[in-house]
Amino acid sequence: MPKPPASNPPETPSTQDGSQTEAPTEAGRAAPMVSRRNFLQGLMAAGATVAFFSTEMARAQSDLFRASDISDETLLNMYDRMLEIRWFERTLADRTATGNVRGFTGHYSAGQEAVAVGASFALRPDDYVLSTHRAHGHALAKGVDMNALAAEIFLKADGLNGGFGGSMHLTDPSVGFLGADGIVGPGASFGTGVAFASKARGDDRVTMTYGGDGHWASPHFQSALNEAAVAELPFIYLIENNGYLQYAANDMIRPVDTYTSVARSMGIPAAEVNGQDVLEVYNAVTEAAERARSGGGPTFIEAKTYRYYVHSGAAGVREGELGSFGPDPLLINISRRPEREVRSWLAKDPLAIFRGTLQEFGILDDNAAEERLQAARARVDEAYVFADASPAPEPEGGLDHVFAGQRAPPRHIL
Amino acid sequence: MPIKGWYYAQLEAIQHEMRNDDSMIFFYELTAPRANVPERIDLEEEFGRARVYNSSINEMWYASAAIGAAMIGSKVVAYIPYQGGTIPFDVIRQHAGKMRYKTGGMASVPAVFLIEESSQSPTLGPQHSDWDLDVYYAHMAGIKTVVPSTVHDAKGLMHAAIRDPDPVVYINPGRLRGYTQDVSDDPFEVAVGEAAVRREGSDLTVVGYGPVMPFISSVAETLEAEGASLEVIDLRSLFPLDRETLVASAEKTGRVLSVEAGKYTYGVGAEVLASVMEAAPGTVGRRIAYTDAPPPAAPEMYNWLQVTEQRVLDAARKVLQT
């Protein structure tokens, strides 16, 4: 019986986390059949003139271009990483809703996993990434240790940053994660500086800054793009358009429909991608990284995605259920998130889409999907156990790290 | 030792550090990093545009870019002309100053923000002849702020600032740009956080920094002829502040007069006097500063408001009588 093409959303959305229980398909039950992907790879090996190396034709036939350069193992790693991010954020949201957290735990990125994972896997481990205040997914995708991440969010001594910064300042230069940032906008300018220094050294690293809808109107937005273009910097500016900047819908703050307009006007290659599809994001960032590494300068990418929770906090969250619904007391009155809006995006869930794709490729069946889900949940649970058990920092520790190698003299004690 | 100009001495320091570290970067706008006497220095010619970058007029951008570059370990000097002196304020405050701290020591910003103050001349008007940003930066957590008053210190503090693992706001008094002095060709450091006792004395300590130091030196000479012995302290570093030197001097002379080019309220004088009077109660402490006002354009008004040598002399005489 004909299967729906992998690029359409599945028909039966229930729990959209890879734990969905649609009717078992022939691909899941039968002996391994040749997947469409294998078939195409076979064609290539046979020397068929597949329109594969022509980027434009490949784009027009996006199924052909998908994931050809990614091994099965890497595809599954990407899936695992998305699962981990999803369950990390869901756990945090649920615990926040039930009052079982320490620290500031409000900016969840559940729903945006495909952007973080697609982008991070398209970059090299030694490339640099700068993030926003909604950074947990970005950090995990880049390779930050999950235990240290959870402990830092809970402001514990074993946290990634010693409990000094928490959720909005997660930083781990050892994996190229130059940090979450609590201030909207300057990450783009910092990123161009990283790219500038990188280029000056003659290394071939790429720097990518994530931004949100709130970046558009920042003075840093145009500044960074201008300088990146003029100096031909190896820089990728990736805006996650999730429809909102804090509580305002993004149509309130821009006179044009696309964030790519400024980049295009400066001659910077720009792309709008479906941020729910991890492989589309992967492809776009791969192309941008190749351009950057070969001296071709910056790229701007707008990825359309959605966050299932409100801007900050756990208003409308019911434990065990994905997403937040109902009134958010902090919502600006003229801009609301209707329940159907949230549910229509749940129907285009990035995990469900990728699961469907991997099933289409014949590398993931229902049993394997369930196993991977449980393994991801176990890793997440372990991280929170670690965070809960980690001690709080020493009170006098706040005198450290003002300047290198010295303690600040306390001035509140006579 | 050769006679060098202020800017030459700074460029010489930067050039030396850039020769020793291939990844070091210099950002600037408007003023080319070039000088000709005694030798030709041209940073852009020597190191190329990949390392010496003439930015568009966007201090916010290249101060931010300096922060990014420093975060991956590239030393940076970002030259901010006085017109743009506080445009990068927020990224220096929220990011440069707080980076080491908010990451628990995992990231840092070894950058130098070379920020000019105007040359304080009449006719240009309030935005172009002011002195007013030193304490804004000196007050920021995680930022070191230095202000040289001699060509020798301009070079030495530049070496120290570049080598410092933490962000340094290096304030460049425009009025002193024309100065020359015998200065060694070799690199040397003037330590951040150390004041200089320019002259030893026993009757009155006069404390200043940057553009007022020439007046204070002159006043000390004048008063010596009248039988008064002044101790003159050049702060050199607004943060960290060398309270040890200040307090030792206050304990010796019993009288402290602070002189500054910046504004009176919440100015450097407030900090100097609070510091000495806490540690040496009974010290007679006084301060003169610029009035809590911008500078006007008309020379009659402008000149009348200036902290001049005469004003310092009058104030010193008054404090000596206390």
XYZ file of C-alpha atoms in Angstrom:
736
model
C 0.000 0.000 0.000
C 1.391 3.410 -0.853
C 3.156 5.247 1.938
C 2.875 8.990 2.248
C 6.072 10.766 1.172
C 8.402 11.533 4.021
C 8.040 15.287 3.668
C 4.393 15.417 4.682
C 3.418 15.361 8.328
C 2.099 12.060 9.626
C -1.643 11.659 9.759
C -1.941 10.542 13.342
C -0.488 13.031 15.781
C -0.707 11.924 19.356
C 2.342 12.269 21.551
C 4.688 13.913 19.089
C 7.939 12.754 20.494
C 8.866 9.685 18.605
C 6.551 7.802 20.911
C 3.619 7.969 18.555
C 1.740 4.805 17.974
C 0.523 4.906 14.415
C -0.516 1.663 12.816
C 2.520 -0.494 12.120
C 3.578 -0.186 8.534
C 4.889 -2.707 6.152
C 8.315 -1.132 6.411
C 8.266 -1.679 10.148
C 7.204 -5.319 10.038
C 8.559 -6.825 6.875
C 12.063 -8.004 6.235
C 14.305 -5.041 5.439
C 13.317 -3.748 2.066
C 15.439 -1.525 -0.106
C 14.622 2.014 1.045
C 14.309 4.832 -1.392
C 17.583 6.170 -0.056
C 19.411 2.915 -0.642
C 17.938 2.790 -4.104
C 19.270 6.205 -4.967
C 22.660 5.422 -3.506
C 22.691 2.286 -5.604
C 21.907 4.337 -8.689
C 24.830 6.603 -7.963
C 27.164 3.693 -7.485
C 25.993 2.305 -10.815
C 27.057 5.590 -12.391
C 23.570 6.741 -13.245
C 23.428 10.377 -14.146
C 21.396 11.289 -11.154
C 20.986 15.041 -10.997
C 22.746 14.977 -7.715
C 25.751 17.178 -7.972
C 23.793 20.045 -9.344
C 22.596 21.948 -6.339
C 19.752 23.653 -8.101
C 18.306 20.532 -9.581
C 18.787 18.758 -6.310
C 16.839 21.494 -4.593
C 14.035 21.164 -7.054
C 13.929 17.465 -6.279
C 14.532 17.748 -2.577
C 14.008 14.092 -1.923
C 17.099 13.340 -3.938
C 19.221 15.776 -1.960
C 18.224 14.565 1.419
C 20.838 13.156 3.701
C 22.989 11.663 0.987
C 26.154 12.579 2.849
C 25.034 11.484 6.284
C 25.698 7.951 7.470
C 22.909 5.912 9.010
C 24.674 6.086 12.343
C 24.843 9.868 12.222
C 21.208 10.145 11.250
C 20.301 8.081 14.277
C 22.603 10.183 16.466
C 20.746 13.241 15.265
C 17.467 11.605 16.143
C 18.768 10.685 19.604
C 19.953 14.227 20.157
C 16.558 15.626 19.249
C 14.922 13.157 21.625
C 17.273 14.200 24.404
C 16.565 17.888 23.878
C 12.833 17.271 23.790
C 12.800 15.302 27.004
C 15.271 17.579 28.737
C 12.982 20.526 28.095
C 9.770 18.667 28.852
C 11.179 17.494 32.165
C 12.247 20.990 33.049
C 8.868 22.457 32.115
C 6.972 19.818 34.070
C 9.155 20.267 37.125
C 8.778 24.024 36.887
C 5.005 23.661 36.704
C 5.038 21.523 39.840
C 7.444 23.783 41.721
C 10.215 21.224 41.752
C 13.115 23.268 40.410
C 15.863 25.516 41.671
C 16.931 28.548 39.733
C 15.526 30.266 36.697
C 14.149 27.605 34.380
C 11.792 29.362 32.019
C 13.044 29.457 28.410
C 12.225 26.083 26.872
C 13.123 25.239 23.314
C 10.836 22.232 22.911
C 9.595 22.320 19.342
C 12.778 23.838 17.943
C 14.968 20.736 18.116
C 15.365 20.356 14.369
C 17.037 23.737 14.052
C 19.562 23.110 16.805
C 20.402 19.586 15.719
C 20.339 20.176 11.968
C 22.624 23.176 12.304
C 25.005 21.632 14.821
C 25.498 18.458 12.838
C 26.241 20.489 9.723
C 29.043 22.257 11.587
C 32.330 20.798 12.733
C 33.043 20.221 16.410
C 35.654 22.993 16.312
C 33.329 25.540 14.749
C 31.969 28.259 17.014
C 28.369 28.828 18.029
C 26.765 31.709 19.917
C 23.272 31.404 21.270
C 20.368 33.279 22.784
C 18.527 33.119 26.088
C 16.693 30.014 24.812
C 19.866 28.003 24.730
C 19.400 24.539 26.208
C 18.768 22.848 22.867
C 21.579 24.764 21.157
C 23.978 23.773 23.907
C 23.058 20.089 23.935
C 23.196 19.917 20.140
C 26.695 21.420 20.141
C 27.923 18.790 22.570
C 27.712 20.393 25.988
C 27.594 17.746 28.716
C 24.009 17.211 29.802
C 24.827 16.629 33.470
C 26.795 19.856 33.734
C 24.040 21.652 31.853
C 21.305 20.494 34.210
C 23.413 21.307 37.255
C 24.117 24.796 35.927
C 20.422 25.451 35.308
C 19.847 24.455 38.922
C 22.693 26.786 39.980
C 24.764 24.069 41.565
C 28.480 23.903 42.242
C 28.962 21.178 39.610
C 27.200 23.249 37.025
C 28.892 24.060 33.740
C 29.633 27.578 34.977
C 29.850 26.916 38.691
C 26.376 28.232 39.383
C 27.461 31.741 38.394
C 25.334 32.117 35.299
C 22.489 29.629 35.127
C 20.235 28.995 32.169
C 20.914 32.206 30.286
C 24.717 32.173 30.427
C 25.604 28.554 29.655
C 29.065 28.661 28.122
C 31.540 25.929 27.213
C 34.339 27.056 24.906
C 35.832 23.547 24.936
C 33.058 22.413 22.575
C 32.874 25.737 20.742
C 29.731 26.812 22.551
C 30.566 30.454 23.196
C 27.475 30.958 25.162
C 23.914 31.618 25.837
C 23.179 35.284 26.311
C 20.558 37.051 28.326
C 20.705 40.162 26.157
C 18.896 40.139 22.805
C 20.897 41.261 19.806
C 24.654 41.592 20.342
C 25.340 37.903 19.694
C 25.435 38.700 15.993
C 28.147 41.313 16.459
C 30.121 39.069 18.819
C 29.845 36.302 16.243
C 31.255 38.483 13.492
C 34.156 39.269 15.804
C 34.800 35.586 16.384
C 34.647 35.031 12.630
C 36.991 37.968 12.068
C 39.548 36.584 14.495
C 39.172 33.120 13.049
C 39.780 34.389 9.518
C 42.723 36.512 10.662
C 44.379 33.401 12.029
C 43.869 31.592 8.785
C 41.963 28.698 10.298
C 38.958 27.441 8.371
C 36.484 27.475 11.190
C 32.984 28.793 10.847
C 31.113 30.897 13.379
C 27.356 30.751 13.688
C 25.088 32.950 15.775
C 21.554 31.861 16.563
C 19.023 34.636 16.880
C 15.300 34.909 17.385
C 12.577 37.185 16.122
C 13.802 39.755 18.611
C 17.066 40.156 16.737
C 15.466 41.795 13.708
C 15.047 45.250 15.204
C 18.276 45.299 17.174
C 20.893 47.742 15.912
C 23.265 44.786 15.922
C 21.270 43.033 13.180
C 22.179 45.315 10.334
C 25.608 46.101 11.807
C 26.671 42.488 11.915
C 25.379 41.700 8.435
C 27.014 44.804 6.991
C 30.415 44.083 8.450
C 30.197 40.375 7.680
C 29.538 41.227 4.044
C 32.186 43.935 3.775
C 34.883 41.845 5.430
C 33.663 38.590 3.835
C 33.535 36.862 7.164
C 33.058 33.104 7.670
C 29.831 33.767 9.529
C 26.364 32.225 9.550
C 23.468 34.151 11.032
C 20.638 31.740 11.765
C 17.361 33.288 12.896
C 14.800 30.987 14.453
C 11.498 32.532 13.439
C 9.095 31.013 15.926
C 6.476 33.661 15.362
C 7.101 35.534 18.582
C 9.467 37.870 20.298
C 8.750 37.398 23.935
C 5.003 37.886 23.939
C 4.499 39.877 20.757
C 3.693 38.252 17.446
C 6.355 39.099 14.912
C 4.014 40.761 12.473
C 3.901 43.651 14.933
C 7.533 44.542 14.471
C 8.475 44.349 10.836
C 7.264 46.002 7.623
C 8.303 43.053 5.423
C 7.427 39.369 5.463
C 10.860 37.907 5.647
C 13.905 38.511 7.770
C 16.050 37.686 4.758
C 15.340 41.056 3.123
C 18.225 42.903 4.788
C 20.763 40.207 3.952
C 19.586 40.016 0.354
C 19.808 43.768 -0.044
C 23.458 43.506 0.958
C 24.161 40.692 -1.462
C 24.465 38.129 1.299
C 23.156 34.689 0.253
C 20.006 34.047 2.223
C 17.642 31.119 2.646
C 14.298 30.518 4.272
C 13.969 26.939 5.459
C 11.407 24.752 7.114
C 12.776 24.662 10.641
C 10.691 21.602 11.480
C 12.708 19.460 9.112
C 16.122 18.651 10.534
C 17.511 17.651 7.160
C 16.458 20.895 5.487
C 18.206 22.819 8.219
C 21.203 20.519 7.898
C 21.396 21.105 4.168
C 21.111 24.868 4.466
C 23.792 25.119 7.149
C 26.036 22.682 5.261
C 25.933 24.922 2.216
C 26.548 28.009 4.356
C 29.485 26.373 6.112
C 31.041 25.315 2.818
C 30.674 28.853 1.526
C 32.277 30.256 4.670
C 35.157 27.804 4.681
C 35.994 28.429 1.064
C 36.212 32.201 1.569
C 32.777 32.958 0.182
C 31.670 35.024 3.134
C 28.516 35.081 5.224
C 25.120 33.445 4.883
C 21.799 34.347 6.442
C 19.254 31.641 7.229
C 15.724 32.081 8.499
C 14.349 28.847 9.913
C 10.621 28.766 10.537
C 9.785 26.863 13.646
C 7.704 27.075 16.813
C 8.087 26.766 20.549
C 5.486 24.735 22.352
C 5.759 26.670 25.588
C 5.305 30.340 26.335
C 8.230 32.736 26.209
C 9.165 32.265 29.821
C 7.868 30.025 32.521
C 5.388 27.194 32.790
C 2.040 28.941 32.540
C -0.519 26.582 31.082
C 1.638 23.491 31.529
C 0.055 20.247 32.693
C 2.531 17.675 33.879
C 2.939 14.811 31.420
C 1.489 16.747 28.494
C 3.589 18.412 25.837
C 3.110 22.123 25.403
C 1.415 24.906 27.289
C -2.193 25.928 26.832
C -4.562 28.393 28.327
C -4.049 31.936 29.456
C -0.580 33.208 30.173
C -0.837 36.026 32.700
C 2.113 37.769 31.101
C 0.728 37.797 27.577
C 0.358 41.122 25.890
C -3.369 41.275 25.398
C -3.475 41.884 21.685
C -1.194 39.016 20.856
C -2.220 35.600 22.025
C -1.404 32.049 21.227
C -4.682 30.344 20.427
C -4.814 26.690 21.337
C -5.278 25.727 17.705
C -2.132 27.537 16.760
C -0.125 25.457 19.208
C -1.869 22.262 18.137
C -1.366 22.941 14.438
C 2.365 23.105 15.078
C 2.250 19.965 17.209
C 0.879 18.322 14.072
C 4.115 19.286 12.304
C 6.344 18.071 15.076
C 10.021 17.890 14.107
C 10.570 14.592 15.919
C 7.605 12.983 14.226
C 8.747 14.265 10.857
C 12.243 12.925 11.317
C 10.992 9.636 12.661
C 8.892 9.284 9.542
C 11.867 10.102 7.363
C 14.075 7.552 9.070
C 11.379 4.930 8.747
C 11.121 5.827 5.076
C 14.869 5.332 4.804
C 14.451 1.939 6.430
C 16.789 2.601 9.329
C 14.282 2.971 12.123
C 11.349 0.782 12.914
C 8.810 1.144 15.703
C 10.710 -1.035 18.135
C 13.949 0.810 17.540
C 12.189 4.132 17.881
C 10.720 3.124 21.201
C 14.095 1.871 22.433
C 15.767 5.098 21.483
C 13.062 7.099 23.182
C 13.495 5.207 26.418
C 17.272 5.485 26.242
C 17.024 9.240 25.732
C 14.627 9.591 28.632
C 16.992 7.582 30.816
C 19.912 9.866 29.959
C 17.818 12.898 30.737
C 16.666 11.434 34.034
C 20.290 10.727 34.912
C 21.227 14.333 34.220
C 18.543 15.639 36.557
C 19.530 13.155 39.249
C 23.059 14.531 38.942
C 21.784 18.093 39.122
C 19.579 17.415 42.127
C 22.420 15.748 43.979
C 25.004 18.435 43.237
C 25.660 20.814 46.126
C 24.980 24.524 46.044
C 28.050 26.749 45.613
C 29.873 28.114 48.651
C 28.364 31.488 49.607
C 31.737 33.285 49.488
C 32.352 31.879 46.024
C 30.722 34.966 44.580
C 33.964 36.833 45.259
C 35.740 34.800 42.570
C 36.001 35.276 38.796
C 35.640 39.058 38.738
C 39.224 39.214 37.531
C 41.602 36.382 36.753
C 43.254 34.726 39.694
C 42.029 36.922 42.511
C 39.126 37.344 44.895
C 37.273 40.632 45.127
C 37.580 42.171 48.580
C 34.174 42.094 50.275
C 32.788 45.563 50.844
C 29.570 44.736 52.613
C 31.336 43.801 55.810
C 32.849 46.589 57.873
C 66.396 57.542 24.426
C 64.489 59.013 21.530
C 61.852 61.664 21.942
C 58.456 60.274 21.096
C 54.969 61.611 20.780
C 52.021 60.237 22.736
C 50.343 58.408 19.853
C 53.664 57.145 18.534
C 54.475 55.566 21.903
C 51.105 53.835 21.999
C 51.447 52.566 18.444
C 54.929 51.314 19.224
C 53.551 49.245 22.085
C 50.715 47.883 19.981
C 53.084 47.104 17.129
C 55.385 45.173 19.437
C 52.543 43.109 20.855
C 51.135 42.440 17.388
C 54.526 41.282 16.142
C 54.725 38.853 19.052
C 51.229 37.443 18.597
C 49.999 36.608 15.117
C 46.405 36.477 16.201
C 46.264 39.959 17.733
C 43.846 42.394 16.119
C 43.432 46.170 16.026
C 40.038 47.700 15.253
C 39.634 51.410 14.606
C 37.700 54.051 12.770
C 38.619 57.492 11.399
C 42.195 57.814 12.702
C 44.719 55.715 10.841
C 47.195 53.881 13.121
C 50.211 55.559 11.660
C 52.982 57.859 12.852
C 56.224 58.983 11.276
C 58.567 60.361 13.913
C 61.059 59.090 15.007
C 60.375 56.052 12.775
C 57.527 55.233 10.482
C 54.853 53.050 12.065
C 51.869 52.045 9.974
C 49.981 49.159 11.505
C 47.690 48.584 8.548
C 50.577 48.508 6.101
C 52.549 46.143 8.308
C 49.852 43.705 9.382
C 47.217 44.056 6.679
C 43.504 44.556 6.752
C 42.815 41.094 8.116
C 44.351 42.202 11.412
C 44.155 45.996 11.347
C 40.616 46.860 10.399
C 39.211 50.263 9.568
C 35.588 49.840 10.484
C 32.613 51.803 9.299
C 31.453 54.368 11.854
C 30.028 51.799 14.203
C 31.744 51.731 17.561
C 29.090 49.420 18.932
C 29.908 46.884 16.269
C 33.645 46.773 16.542
C 33.706 46.946 20.322
C 31.393 43.932 20.175
C 33.561 42.263 17.561
C 36.531 42.843 19.852
C 34.683 40.975 22.586
C 33.985 38.058 20.260
C 37.571 37.900 19.051
C 38.912 38.048 22.588
C 36.601 35.237 23.671
C 38.426 32.847 21.367
C 41.781 34.025 22.633
C 42.771 36.785 20.205
C 44.184 39.831 21.920
C 42.444 42.952 20.655
C 42.773 46.690 20.889
C 39.650 48.584 19.813
C 40.240 52.300 19.356
C 37.101 54.329 20.094
C 37.299 58.042 19.249
C 35.853 60.409 21.801
C 32.668 61.103 19.861
C 31.758 57.455 20.273
C 33.155 57.008 23.769
C 30.002 55.656 25.371
C 28.396 54.006 22.370
C 29.819 50.604 23.288
C 28.894 51.127 26.921
C 26.375 48.324 27.122
C 28.439 45.561 25.559
C 31.414 46.535 27.706
C 29.185 46.544 30.798
C 27.028 43.455 30.153
C 29.458 41.307 28.227
C 33.100 42.289 28.525
C 32.884 43.085 32.217
C 30.728 40.130 33.142
C 32.015 37.411 30.847
C 34.515 35.756 33.170
C 32.097 36.001 36.064
C 28.913 34.828 34.420
C 30.670 31.813 32.960
C 32.298 30.856 36.262
C 35.695 31.439 34.680
C 35.042 29.387 31.529
C 35.316 32.353 29.162
C 37.129 35.676 29.288
C 37.690 38.860 27.316
C 41.351 39.947 27.150
C 40.504 43.080 25.167
C 41.638 46.682 25.430
C 39.104 49.391 24.699
C 41.220 52.429 23.883
C 38.631 55.139 24.470
C 39.405 58.748 23.824
C 38.255 61.714 25.801
C 38.049 64.989 23.938
C 40.897 67.467 23.900
C 38.706 69.794 25.941
C 38.826 72.911 23.746
C 36.357 75.778 23.455
C 34.158 76.431 20.387
C 33.389 72.791 19.562
C 30.439 72.656 21.895
C 29.081 70.297 24.546
C 29.422 66.967 22.764
C 32.948 67.501 21.492
C 34.786 69.161 24.336
C 33.705 67.186 27.377
C 35.488 64.953 29.853
C 32.923 62.616 31.246
C 33.206 58.907 30.776
C 35.986 57.804 33.076
C 33.864 56.991 36.101
C 31.140 55.325 34.048
C 33.617 52.667 33.014
C 35.587 52.691 36.262
C 32.416 51.745 38.105
C 31.747 48.627 36.015
C 32.291 45.263 37.617
C 34.940 43.223 35.847
C 36.515 46.151 34.004
C 39.905 47.718 34.722
C 40.200 51.408 33.876
C 43.487 53.222 33.378
C 44.370 56.808 32.430
C 47.990 57.714 31.611
C 49.282 61.253 32.008
C 52.754 60.912 30.480
C 54.053 59.484 27.223
C 56.099 56.972 29.201
C 53.000 55.740 31.012
C 50.972 55.797 27.804
C 53.333 53.207 26.384
C 53.791 51.204 29.585
C 50.096 51.031 30.370
C 49.402 49.958 26.806
C 51.736 46.974 27.169
C 50.194 46.115 30.522
C 46.653 46.497 29.260
C 47.238 44.293 26.235
C 48.860 41.620 28.377
C 46.123 41.738 31.000
C 43.842 38.679 30.890
C 40.884 40.903 31.731
C 39.163 43.702 29.799
C 40.784 47.092 30.174
C 39.271 50.460 29.346
C 42.298 52.580 28.542
C 41.258 56.219 28.581
C 43.187 58.441 26.230
C 43.174 62.114 27.244
C 42.899 64.057 24.014
C 44.527 67.091 25.559
C 47.774 65.194 26.111
C 48.085 63.941 22.523
C 50.629 66.618 21.683
C 53.014 65.613 24.448
C 56.476 64.290 23.779
C 58.964 62.613 26.077
C 62.129 60.556 26.024
C 60.833 57.014 25.955
C 62.706 53.755 25.510
C 62.302 51.725 22.334
C 62.034 48.587 24.433
C 58.729 47.224 25.683
C 58.006 47.827 29.359
C 54.989 47.663 31.590
C 53.457 50.182 33.904
C 51.432 47.990 36.208
C 47.682 48.350 36.209
C 46.458 49.310 39.662
C 49.481 51.311 40.772
C 49.453 55.031 41.390
C 52.652 57.046 40.981
C 53.992 59.460 43.558
C 55.270 62.160 41.219
C 56.629 64.335 43.944
C 57.169 63.750 47.630
C 55.997 66.255 50.172
C 54.683 66.693 53.694
C 52.109 69.490 53.884
C 49.434 68.563 51.382
C 48.682 65.649 49.078
C 47.271 66.625 45.729
C 45.735 63.706 43.811
C 44.932 63.808 40.137
C 45.135 61.825 36.895
C 45.269 62.353 33.166
C 44.855 65.905 31.837
C 45.124 67.740 35.174
C 48.552 66.345 36.090
C 50.502 69.101 34.311
C 48.632 71.741 36.352
C 49.292 69.926 39.606
C 53.022 69.623 38.916
C 53.198 73.305 38.132
C 51.301 74.245 41.278
C 53.659 72.132 43.365
C 56.615 74.080 41.993
C 54.937 77.399 42.674
C 54.006 76.525 46.228
C 57.417 75.130 47.013
C 58.786 78.581 46.406
C 56.302 79.799 48.995
C 57.497 77.241 51.499
C 54.798 74.625 51.123
C 55.733 71.003 50.446
C 53.245 69.194 48.235
C 53.028 65.463 47.645
C 51.695 64.801 44.164
C 49.989 61.539 43.291
C 49.066 60.481 39.781
C 46.392 57.785 40.092
C 47.086 56.208 36.657
C 44.527 53.532 37.430
C 40.946 54.365 38.368
C 40.127 50.702 38.922
C 41.807 48.949 40.601
C 42.429 52.020 42.724
C 45.691 52.230 44.616
C 44.238 53.077 48.011
C 47.399 51.992 49.778
C 49.402 54.833 48.231
C 46.624 57.335 48.863
C 46.174 56.403 52.487
C 49.897 56.356 53.236
C 50.143 59.838 51.831
C 47.106 61.077 53.751
C 48.595 59.732 56.960
C 51.790 61.616 56.178
C 50.395 65.001 55.179
C 47.002 65.071 56.880
C 45.530 67.011 53.947
C 44.233 65.703 50.623
C 43.024 67.742 47.664
C 41.572 65.772 44.772
C 41.588 67.400 41.338
C 39.765 65.984 38.326
C 38.594 66.944 34.875
C 35.343 65.049 35.254
C 32.167 66.057 37.002
C 31.901 66.693 40.725
C 29.033 64.468 41.798
C 29.934 60.773 41.938
C 33.334 61.681 40.459
C 36.810 60.321 41.157
C 37.209 62.856 43.944
C 34.299 61.322 45.787
C 36.041 57.963 45.758
C 39.471 59.373 46.661
C 38.158 61.299 49.644
C 35.934 58.473 50.894
C 38.902 56.113 50.677
C 41.357 58.292 52.582
C 38.903 59.489 55.175
C 37.713 55.968 55.972
C 41.247 54.777 56.546
C 42.722 57.952 58.013
C 39.925 59.760 59.836
C 40.903 63.295 60.658
C 42.388 63.871 57.217
C 41.316 67.202 55.791
C 39.770 66.177 52.495
C 38.667 68.493 49.684
C 37.974 68.171 45.991
C 37.646 70.347 42.954
C 36.165 69.085 39.706
C 34.285 70.208 36.659
C 30.852 71.562 37.479
C 27.883 69.216 37.079
C 27.218 70.621 33.605
C 28.250 70.028 30.008
C 30.864 72.367 28.521
C 29.594 75.337 26.476
C 30.947 76.463 23.138
C 31.634 80.189 23.705
C 35.212 80.593 24.968
C 34.345 83.087 27.681
C 31.950 80.663 29.272
C 34.058 77.629 28.485
C 37.295 78.988 29.900
C 35.629 80.218 33.040
C 34.336 76.712 33.853
C 37.673 74.937 33.335
C 39.710 73.323 36.069
C 42.863 75.321 35.349
C 46.243 75.646 36.992
C 45.042 78.817 38.693
C 42.011 77.053 40.129
C 44.227 74.259 41.443
C 46.617 76.806 42.978
C 43.798 78.680 44.698
C 42.324 75.465 46.024
C 45.688 74.199 47.273
C 46.319 77.425 49.140
C 42.909 77.170 50.784
C 43.458 73.615 51.896
C 46.923 74.460 53.238
C 45.302 77.028 55.472
C 42.837 74.510 56.885
